[in-house]
Amino acid sequence: MATNTIDTYNSLGLATTSNAGKQKQTLGQEEFLKLLTTQLTHQDPMKPMDNGEFMGQMAQFSTVSGIQDLQASFKDFASSISSDQALQAASLVGRFVSAPGDQGLLSAGGSVYGDFELPSSSANVSMKIINPQTGETVRDMDLGALSSGTNAFVWDGMDNDGQLANPGIYTIEVQAKIDGTNTALATNIDSQVQSVTMGSGSGSGGLEVNLVGLGPVKFNQIKQIL
């Protein structure tokens, strides 16, 4: 029996098209099903497609379709998370947050607040307030003996002479004697959020909050909302 040969792609309106010199050769779900149906309709009745070949094509389509659907779902999910985080970050404007850093902004008549983590108890913890412009130590503070864990501190803005320091940005250094060795400790500083910036990264890693006088920090670096 003679077999009619047809151009399946053209009969379905699926002929490849040129786009900026590149051919489109991928099929969507609807096009794939149309192609498969037409293939079954016009197959040689003397040589029908065997079950193995048919199942192979369906399995291939299911895998590709499943991956595409999964990618689309993850993309929608990521967009949803990014939107929620952007709204959450925007709600922080005007509020105070605790974020890693060694500089704090002293406002006129104000104080600088923060905290640090002690890996173990120490009988001798000290803090220095330094003017970053001159390198001068403005205030030496003896915090005494402290237990392990999170310990809060406050600088009231007074210098070593009992005078109010000028408003501005100051560097804060905390040291603790642990097992006989002076150990520098990382600090978290309380700062006010001025604005929020949407970065180029994905998720919370692309969000930045801009702190008054101190500049940007990553949204996911914020330790606490105060």
Coordinates of C-alpha atoms in Angstrom, one line a residue:
M1 CA 0.0 0.0 0.0
A2 CA 1.3 3.4 -0.9
T3 CA 1.9 5.7 2.0
N4 CA 1.0 9.4 1.8
T5 CA 3.9 11.5 3.0
I6 CA 2.9 14.8 4.5
D7 CA 4.7 17.7 6.1
T8 CA 3.4 17.4 9.6
Y9 CA 4.8 20.6 10.8
N10 CA 3.4 22.7 7.9
S11 CA 0.0 21.0 8.1
L12 CA -0.3 22.1 11.7
G13 CA 0.9 25.6 11.1
L14 CA 4.1 24.8 13.1
A15 CA 6.7 25.5 10.4
T16 CA 9.9 26.9 11.9
T17 CA 10.2 30.6 11.8
S18 CA 13.2 32.9 11.7
N19 CA 13.9 35.2 14.6
A20 CA 17.0 37.4 14.3
G21 CA 18.6 34.7 12.2
K22 CA 17.8 31.9 14.6
Q23 CA 15.1 29.2 14.0
K24 CA 12.5 28.4 16.5
Q25 CA 12.5 24.7 16.9
T26 CA 10.8 24.2 20.3
L27 CA 7.2 23.0 20.8
G28 CA 4.8 23.9 23.6
Q29 CA 2.3 21.5 25.1
E30 CA -0.5 22.2 22.7
E31 CA 1.7 22.0 19.6
F32 CA 3.3 18.7 20.8
L33 CA -0.1 17.1 21.4
K34 CA -1.3 18.2 17.9
L35 CA 1.8 16.8 16.3
L36 CA 1.5 13.5 18.1
T37 CA -2.2 13.2 17.2
T38 CA -1.5 13.9 13.6
Q39 CA 1.4 11.4 13.6
L40 CA -1.0 8.7 14.9
T41 CA -3.7 9.6 12.4
H42 CA -1.4 9.5 9.4
Q43 CA 0.9 6.6 10.4
D44 CA 1.3 3.7 8.0
P45 CA -1.4 1.1 9.0
M46 CA 1.0 -1.6 7.8
K47 CA 3.7 -0.2 10.2
P48 CA 1.9 1.3 13.2
M49 CA 3.9 2.9 15.9
D50 CA 4.8 0.4 18.5
N51 CA 3.9 0.9 22.2
G52 CA 7.5 1.4 23.2
E53 CA 8.1 4.2 20.7
F54 CA 4.7 5.8 21.7
M55 CA 5.5 5.6 25.4
G56 CA 9.0 6.9 24.8
Q57 CA 7.7 10.1 23.1
M58 CA 5.1 10.6 25.9
A59 CA 7.7 10.2 28.6
Q60 CA 10.0 12.6 26.8
F61 CA 7.2 15.2 26.6
S62 CA 6.1 14.6 30.2
T63 CA 9.7 15.2 31.4
V64 CA 10.2 18.4 29.4
S65 CA 6.8 19.7 30.3
G66 CA 7.3 18.8 34.0
I67 CA 10.6 20.6 34.1
Q68 CA 9.1 23.7 32.4
D69 CA 6.2 23.7 34.8
L70 CA 8.5 23.3 37.7
Q71 CA 10.7 26.2 36.5
A72 CA 7.7 28.4 36.1
S73 CA 6.4 27.5 39.5
F74 CA 9.8 28.3 41.1
K75 CA 10.0 31.6 39.2
D76 CA 6.5 32.6 40.5
F77 CA 7.4 31.5 44.0
A78 CA 10.7 33.5 43.9
S79 CA 8.8 36.6 42.7
S80 CA 6.3 36.2 45.4
I81 CA 9.0 35.9 48.1
S82 CA 10.8 38.9 46.7
S83 CA 7.6 41.0 46.7
D84 CA 6.8 40.1 50.3
Q85 CA 10.4 40.9 51.4
A86 CA 10.3 44.2 49.6
L87 CA 7.1 45.2 51.4
Q88 CA 8.5 44.0 54.7
A89 CA 11.7 46.0 54.1
A90 CA 9.7 49.1 53.1
S91 CA 7.8 48.9 56.4
L92 CA 11.1 49.4 58.2
V93 CA 11.6 53.0 57.0
G94 CA 11.8 55.2 60.1
R95 CA 12.3 52.3 62.5
F96 CA 15.4 51.2 64.3
V97 CA 17.2 47.9 63.5
S98 CA 20.2 46.1 64.8
A99 CA 22.8 45.3 62.1
P100 CA 26.4 44.1 62.1
G101 CA 28.9 47.0 62.1
D102 CA 31.5 48.9 64.1
Q103 CA 30.3 52.4 63.5
G104 CA 27.4 54.3 65.2
L105 CA 25.9 57.7 64.6
L106 CA 25.8 60.0 67.6
S107 CA 23.1 62.6 67.2
A108 CA 23.0 65.8 69.2
G109 CA 22.3 65.0 72.8
G110 CA 21.8 61.3 71.9
S111 CA 23.4 58.0 72.6
V112 CA 24.7 55.0 70.7
Y113 CA 23.2 51.6 71.4
G114 CA 24.4 48.1 70.4
D115 CA 25.4 44.7 71.5
F116 CA 28.0 42.0 71.1
E117 CA 28.4 38.3 71.6
L118 CA 30.7 36.9 74.2
P119 CA 31.8 33.3 73.4
S120 CA 32.4 32.7 77.1
S121 CA 32.3 34.6 80.4
S122 CA 35.0 37.3 80.9
A123 CA 36.1 39.2 83.9
N124 CA 37.4 42.0 81.9
V125 CA 35.4 43.6 79.0
S126 CA 36.2 47.0 77.7
M127 CA 35.0 49.3 75.0
K128 CA 36.6 52.2 73.1
I129 CA 34.9 55.0 71.2
I130 CA 37.2 56.3 68.4
N131 CA 36.9 59.3 66.2
P132 CA 37.5 57.8 62.7
Q133 CA 38.6 61.1 61.2
T134 CA 41.5 61.6 63.7
G135 CA 42.0 58.1 65.1
E136 CA 41.7 59.7 68.6
T137 CA 40.1 57.6 71.4
V138 CA 37.2 59.8 72.6
R139 CA 36.0 57.5 75.4
D140 CA 37.4 54.5 77.3
M141 CA 34.7 52.4 79.0
D142 CA 35.2 49.5 81.4
L143 CA 32.2 47.1 81.1
G144 CA 33.5 44.9 83.9
A145 CA 32.8 41.2 84.2
L146 CA 30.1 39.8 81.8
S147 CA 28.6 36.4 81.1
S148 CA 28.7 34.6 77.8
G149 CA 26.0 35.3 75.3
T150 CA 24.6 38.6 74.0
N151 CA 25.5 41.7 76.0
A152 CA 24.1 45.1 75.3
F153 CA 26.0 48.4 75.6
V154 CA 25.2 52.1 75.4
W155 CA 27.5 55.1 74.9
D156 CA 25.9 58.2 76.3
G157 CA 27.9 60.6 74.1
M158 CA 30.3 61.7 76.8
D159 CA 34.0 61.8 76.2
N160 CA 36.8 61.1 78.7
D161 CA 36.7 64.7 80.0
G162 CA 33.1 64.5 80.8
Q163 CA 32.1 66.6 77.9
L164 CA 29.5 65.9 75.2
A165 CA 31.2 64.6 72.0
N166 CA 30.4 66.3 68.8
P167 CA 27.6 64.7 66.8
G168 CA 28.8 62.4 64.0
I169 CA 30.0 58.9 63.2
Y170 CA 32.2 57.1 65.7
T171 CA 34.0 53.7 65.6
I172 CA 33.2 51.3 68.4
E173 CA 35.7 48.6 69.5
V174 CA 34.9 46.0 72.1
Q175 CA 37.6 43.7 73.7
A176 CA 37.3 40.9 76.2
K177 CA 40.0 39.0 78.1
I178 CA 39.2 35.3 77.4
D179 CA 41.5 32.6 78.7
G180 CA 44.1 35.3 79.3
T181 CA 44.0 36.7 75.8
N182 CA 42.5 40.0 74.7
T183 CA 39.9 39.2 72.0
A184 CA 38.3 41.7 69.7
L185 CA 34.5 41.1 69.5
A186 CA 32.2 41.9 66.6
T187 CA 29.4 44.4 67.4
N188 CA 25.9 45.0 66.2
I189 CA 24.8 48.7 66.1
D190 CA 21.3 50.1 66.5
S191 CA 20.5 52.4 63.6
Q192 CA 17.5 54.1 62.0
V193 CA 16.4 53.0 58.5
Q194 CA 16.2 55.9 56.1
S195 CA 15.2 54.1 52.9
V196 CA 15.1 50.8 51.0
T197 CA 16.9 49.9 47.8
M198 CA 16.0 47.1 45.4
G199 CA 19.3 45.6 44.3
S200 CA 20.1 43.5 41.2
G201 CA 20.3 40.2 43.1
S202 CA 17.5 37.8 43.7
G203 CA 15.5 37.3 46.9
S204 CA 16.5 39.1 50.1
G205 CA 20.1 39.3 49.0
G206 CA 19.2 41.9 46.5
L207 CA 17.4 44.1 49.0
E208 CA 19.3 46.8 50.9
V209 CA 18.2 49.1 53.8
N210 CA 20.0 52.4 54.0
L211 CA 20.8 53.5 57.5
V212 CA 20.8 57.1 58.6
G213 CA 24.4 58.4 58.3
L214 CA 25.9 54.9 57.9
G215 CA 24.9 53.8 54.4
P216 CA 23.4 50.5 53.1
V217 CA 23.4 47.0 54.6
K218 CA 21.8 43.9 53.2
F219 CA 18.3 43.2 54.3
N220 CA 19.1 39.7 55.2
Q221 CA 21.9 40.9 57.5
I222 CA 19.5 42.6 59.9
K223 CA 19.7 40.9 63.3
Q224 CA 16.7 42.5 64.9
I225 CA 13.9 45.0 64.3
L226 CA 13.6 47.2 67.4

